Coordinates of C-alpha atoms in Angstrom, one line a residue:
Chain A
E1 CA 99.4 115.0 -76.5
I2 CA 102.8 113.3 -76.6
V3 CA 102.8 109.5 -76.7
L4 CA 105.8 107.5 -75.5
T5 CA 106.3 104.0 -76.9
Q6 CA 108.8 101.7 -75.2
S7 CA 110.5 98.7 -76.6
P8 CA 110.9 95.9 -76.2
G9 CA 107.9 94.9 -74.2
T10 CA 109.8 92.2 -72.3
L11 CA 113.6 91.7 -72.1
S12 CA 115.1 88.5 -70.7
L13 CA 118.9 88.7 -69.9
S14 CA 121.4 87.0 -67.7
P15 CA 123.3 88.6 -64.8
G16 CA 126.4 90.5 -66.0
E17 CA 124.9 91.3 -69.4
R18 CA 123.9 94.8 -70.6
A19 CA 120.2 95.9 -71.0
T20 CA 119.2 98.5 -73.6
L21 CA 115.7 99.9 -73.2
S22 CA 114.2 102.2 -75.7
C23 CA 111.6 105.0 -75.4
R24 CA 110.3 106.8 -78.5
A25 CA 108.3 110.0 -78.4
S26 CA 105.5 110.8 -80.9
Q27 CA 107.1 114.2 -81.4
S28 CA 110.4 115.8 -80.5
V29 CA 110.6 116.6 -76.8
S30 CA 113.2 118.5 -74.7
S31 CA 115.6 116.1 -73.1
S32 CA 115.2 118.2 -69.9
Y33 CA 111.8 116.6 -69.4
L34 CA 112.5 112.9 -69.9
G35 CA 112.9 110.6 -67.0
W36 CA 113.1 106.9 -66.2
Y37 CA 111.7 104.9 -63.3
Q38 CA 112.1 101.4 -61.9
H39 CA 109.0 99.7 -60.5
K40 CA 109.2 96.5 -58.6
P41 CA 106.1 94.5 -57.3
G42 CA 104.9 95.7 -53.9
Q43 CA 107.0 98.9 -54.0
P44 CA 106.4 102.4 -55.3
P45 CA 108.2 103.4 -58.5
R46 CA 111.7 104.8 -58.0
L47 CA 113.2 107.6 -60.0
L48 CA 116.4 106.5 -61.8
I49 CA 117.1 109.1 -64.4
Y50 CA 116.0 112.7 -64.9
A51 CA 116.6 115.1 -67.7
A52 CA 117.4 112.1 -70.0
S53 CA 120.9 111.5 -68.5
G54 CA 121.0 112.8 -64.9
R55 CA 121.3 110.0 -62.4
A56 CA 119.0 110.4 -59.3
T57 CA 120.3 110.4 -55.8
G58 CA 121.6 107.0 -54.8
I59 CA 121.3 105.4 -58.2
P60 CA 124.3 103.2 -59.1
D61 CA 126.4 104.2 -62.1
R62 CA 125.4 101.0 -63.8
F63 CA 122.3 102.9 -64.8
S64 CA 122.7 105.5 -67.5
G65 CA 120.4 107.5 -69.8
S66 CA 120.9 109.0 -73.2
G67 CA 119.1 110.4 -76.2
S68 CA 117.5 113.5 -77.6
G69 CA 114.6 114.6 -79.8
T70 CA 112.3 111.5 -80.1
D71 CA 114.7 108.7 -79.2
F72 CA 115.9 108.0 -75.7
T73 CA 117.6 105.0 -74.1
L74 CA 118.1 103.6 -70.6
T75 CA 121.2 101.3 -70.4
I76 CA 121.8 99.0 -67.5
S77 CA 125.3 97.6 -67.5
R78 CA 126.4 94.5 -65.5
L79 CA 122.9 93.3 -64.7
E80 CA 122.2 92.0 -61.2
P81 CA 119.3 89.9 -60.1
E82 CA 117.7 92.8 -58.2
D83 CA 117.4 94.7 -61.5
S84 CA 114.4 92.6 -62.4
A85 CA 111.5 95.1 -62.6
V86 CA 109.3 97.1 -65.0
Y87 CA 111.0 100.2 -66.3
Y88 CA 109.0 103.3 -67.4
C89 CA 110.0 106.4 -69.3
Q90 CA 108.1 109.6 -68.7
F91 CA 107.8 113.0 -70.3
Y92 CA 107.1 115.7 -67.7
G93 CA 106.8 119.0 -69.6
S94 CA 104.1 121.3 -70.8
S95 CA 101.7 120.4 -68.0
S96 CA 101.7 116.8 -69.3
Y97 CA 103.3 113.9 -67.5
T98 CA 102.8 111.0 -69.9
F99 CA 104.3 107.5 -69.1
G100 CA 105.4 105.0 -71.6
Q101 CA 103.7 101.5 -71.3
G102 CA 106.8 100.0 -69.7
T103 CA 109.4 97.4 -70.4
K104 CA 109.6 94.3 -68.2
L105 CA 113.1 93.2 -67.5
E106 CA 113.6 89.7 -66.4
I107 CA 116.9 88.4 -65.1
K108 CA 117.4 84.7 -65.9
Chain B
E1 CA 113.9 112.5 -44.3
V2 CA 111.6 113.5 -47.1
Q3 CA 108.5 111.3 -47.0
L4 CA 105.1 111.0 -48.5
V5 CA 102.8 108.7 -46.4
Q6 CA 99.5 107.6 -47.9
S7 CA 96.3 106.5 -46.2
R8 CA 95.5 102.8 -45.8
A9 CA 93.9 100.4 -48.3
E10 CA 90.2 100.8 -48.9
V11 CA 87.4 98.4 -49.9
K12 CA 84.2 100.1 -51.1
K13 CA 81.0 99.4 -53.0
P14 CA 80.1 100.9 -56.3
G15 CA 78.4 104.3 -55.9
E16 CA 80.1 105.0 -52.6
S17 CA 82.4 108.0 -52.0
L18 CA 86.0 108.0 -51.0
K19 CA 88.8 110.4 -50.1
I20 CA 92.4 109.1 -49.8
S21 CA 95.3 111.1 -48.5
C22 CA 99.0 111.8 -48.9
K23 CA 100.9 113.5 -46.1
G24 CA 104.3 115.1 -46.9
S25 CA 107.0 115.7 -44.4
G26 CA 110.7 116.6 -44.2
Y27 CA 110.5 119.3 -46.8
S28 CA 108.6 122.5 -47.6
F29 CA 105.3 121.0 -48.6
T30 CA 104.0 124.2 -50.3
S31 CA 107.0 124.5 -52.6
Y32 CA 106.6 121.3 -54.6
W33 CA 103.7 119.9 -56.8
I34 CA 102.1 116.7 -55.7
A35 CA 101.1 114.3 -58.5
W36 CA 98.6 111.4 -58.4
V37 CA 99.3 108.3 -60.4
R38 CA 97.1 105.3 -61.0
Q39 CA 98.1 101.7 -61.7
M40 CA 95.2 99.4 -62.5
P41 CA 95.8 95.7 -61.9
G42 CA 98.4 94.3 -64.3
K43 CA 98.7 97.6 -66.1
G44 CA 101.2 100.5 -66.3
L45 CA 101.4 103.9 -64.7
E46 CA 99.0 106.7 -65.6
W47 CA 99.2 110.2 -64.3
M48 CA 95.9 111.6 -63.1
G49 CA 96.7 115.1 -62.1
V50 CA 98.9 117.4 -60.1
I51 CA 98.3 120.1 -57.5
Y52 CA 100.5 122.9 -56.2
P53 CA 99.9 123.2 -52.5
G54 CA 101.2 126.8 -52.4
D55 CA 98.1 128.1 -54.2
S56 CA 96.1 125.0 -54.9
E57 CA 96.5 125.3 -58.7
T58 CA 95.4 121.9 -60.2
R59 CA 96.0 120.3 -63.6
Y60 CA 94.2 117.2 -64.7
S61 CA 95.1 114.6 -67.3
P62 CA 92.5 114.8 -70.1
S63 CA 91.8 111.1 -69.4
F64 CA 90.9 111.8 -65.8
Q65 CA 89.2 115.2 -65.9
G66 CA 85.8 114.8 -64.1
Q67 CA 86.6 111.3 -62.9
A68 CA 88.1 112.3 -59.5
T69 CA 89.0 115.5 -57.6
I70 CA 92.4 116.5 -56.3
S71 CA 92.6 118.9 -53.4
V72 CA 95.1 120.0 -50.7
D73 CA 95.1 121.2 -47.1
K74 CA 98.4 123.0 -46.8
S75 CA 97.9 123.7 -43.1
I76 CA 98.5 120.0 -42.4
S77 CA 100.7 119.2 -45.5
V78 CA 98.1 116.7 -46.9
A79 CA 97.0 116.2 -50.5
Y80 CA 93.8 114.3 -51.3
L81 CA 92.3 112.4 -54.1
Q82 CA 88.5 111.8 -53.9
W83 CA 85.6 110.2 -55.7
S84 CA 81.9 111.1 -55.3
S85 CA 80.7 107.8 -56.8
L86 CA 83.1 104.9 -57.2
K87 CA 82.9 102.4 -60.1
A88 CA 84.4 99.0 -60.3
S89 CA 86.9 100.4 -62.8
D90 CA 88.3 102.6 -60.1
T91 CA 89.9 99.5 -58.6
A92 CA 93.6 100.3 -58.7
M93 CA 96.7 101.2 -56.7
Y94 CA 97.0 105.0 -56.4
Y95 CA 100.4 106.7 -55.7
C96 CA 101.2 110.2 -54.8
A97 CA 104.5 111.6 -55.8
R98 CA 106.5 114.8 -55.3
H99 CA 107.1 116.8 -58.4
P100 CA 109.6 119.7 -58.3
G101 CA 108.3 122.0 -61.0
G102 CA 110.0 121.2 -64.3
D103 CA 111.6 118.0 -62.9
A104 CA 110.8 114.3 -62.5
F105 CA 108.7 112.7 -59.7
D106 CA 111.5 112.3 -57.2
V107 CA 109.7 111.0 -54.1
W108 CA 106.8 108.6 -54.0
G109 CA 104.3 107.5 -51.4
Q110 CA 103.9 103.8 -50.6
G111 CA 100.6 103.6 -52.5
T112 CA 96.9 103.2 -51.5
M113 CA 95.1 100.2 -52.9
V114 CA 91.4 100.9 -53.6
T115 CA 89.1 98.0 -54.3
V116 CA 85.6 98.7 -55.5
S117 CA 83.4 95.6 -55.5
S118 CA 79.8 94.8 -54.8

């Protein structure tokens, strides 16, 4: 079973800065099956990125995804206070839908 | 509007049974998988299993096989997650999500909080 490891565990940045979140897979995965979600307290998770770099409907272009093989990245440029959340990567292929453990993004 | 609406929060005692629901609307319910995802207090997201309403094919995470049962009633566009004997460790928020085959979980329900306590 594929294991996804996210880093860092917590990231604390100021508005206007750029956040770089990492997701590493235990084995090479197809980028077609790698997604990112934003999860705020009291709300359901929201899909941000699908297929490693496709932006979901309604997601601002400040959010971008990249990567291939075992290493994937979510970049959030020009941070805003409402970007404070936990971000999860997910592999959704081969009848397995594993989530990473999450990165908590704090906006100072 | 595509929506998944989940049943209300539940408080149960250990050993009791429970069935929570997830109703889809605004799309062809039988054409998309429904996933169930658990979030225990203070923890991350864990996928439990998925079901295809078109033919009721079900796949469970190895971690949840035998722990709970996923089912569907396609005539009323509702998916279910049920337990026959709850444990305190089942206390969690449970989300359903729509899963286009081969794609990410694109629409989520609002979540159902299940509390199991004596």
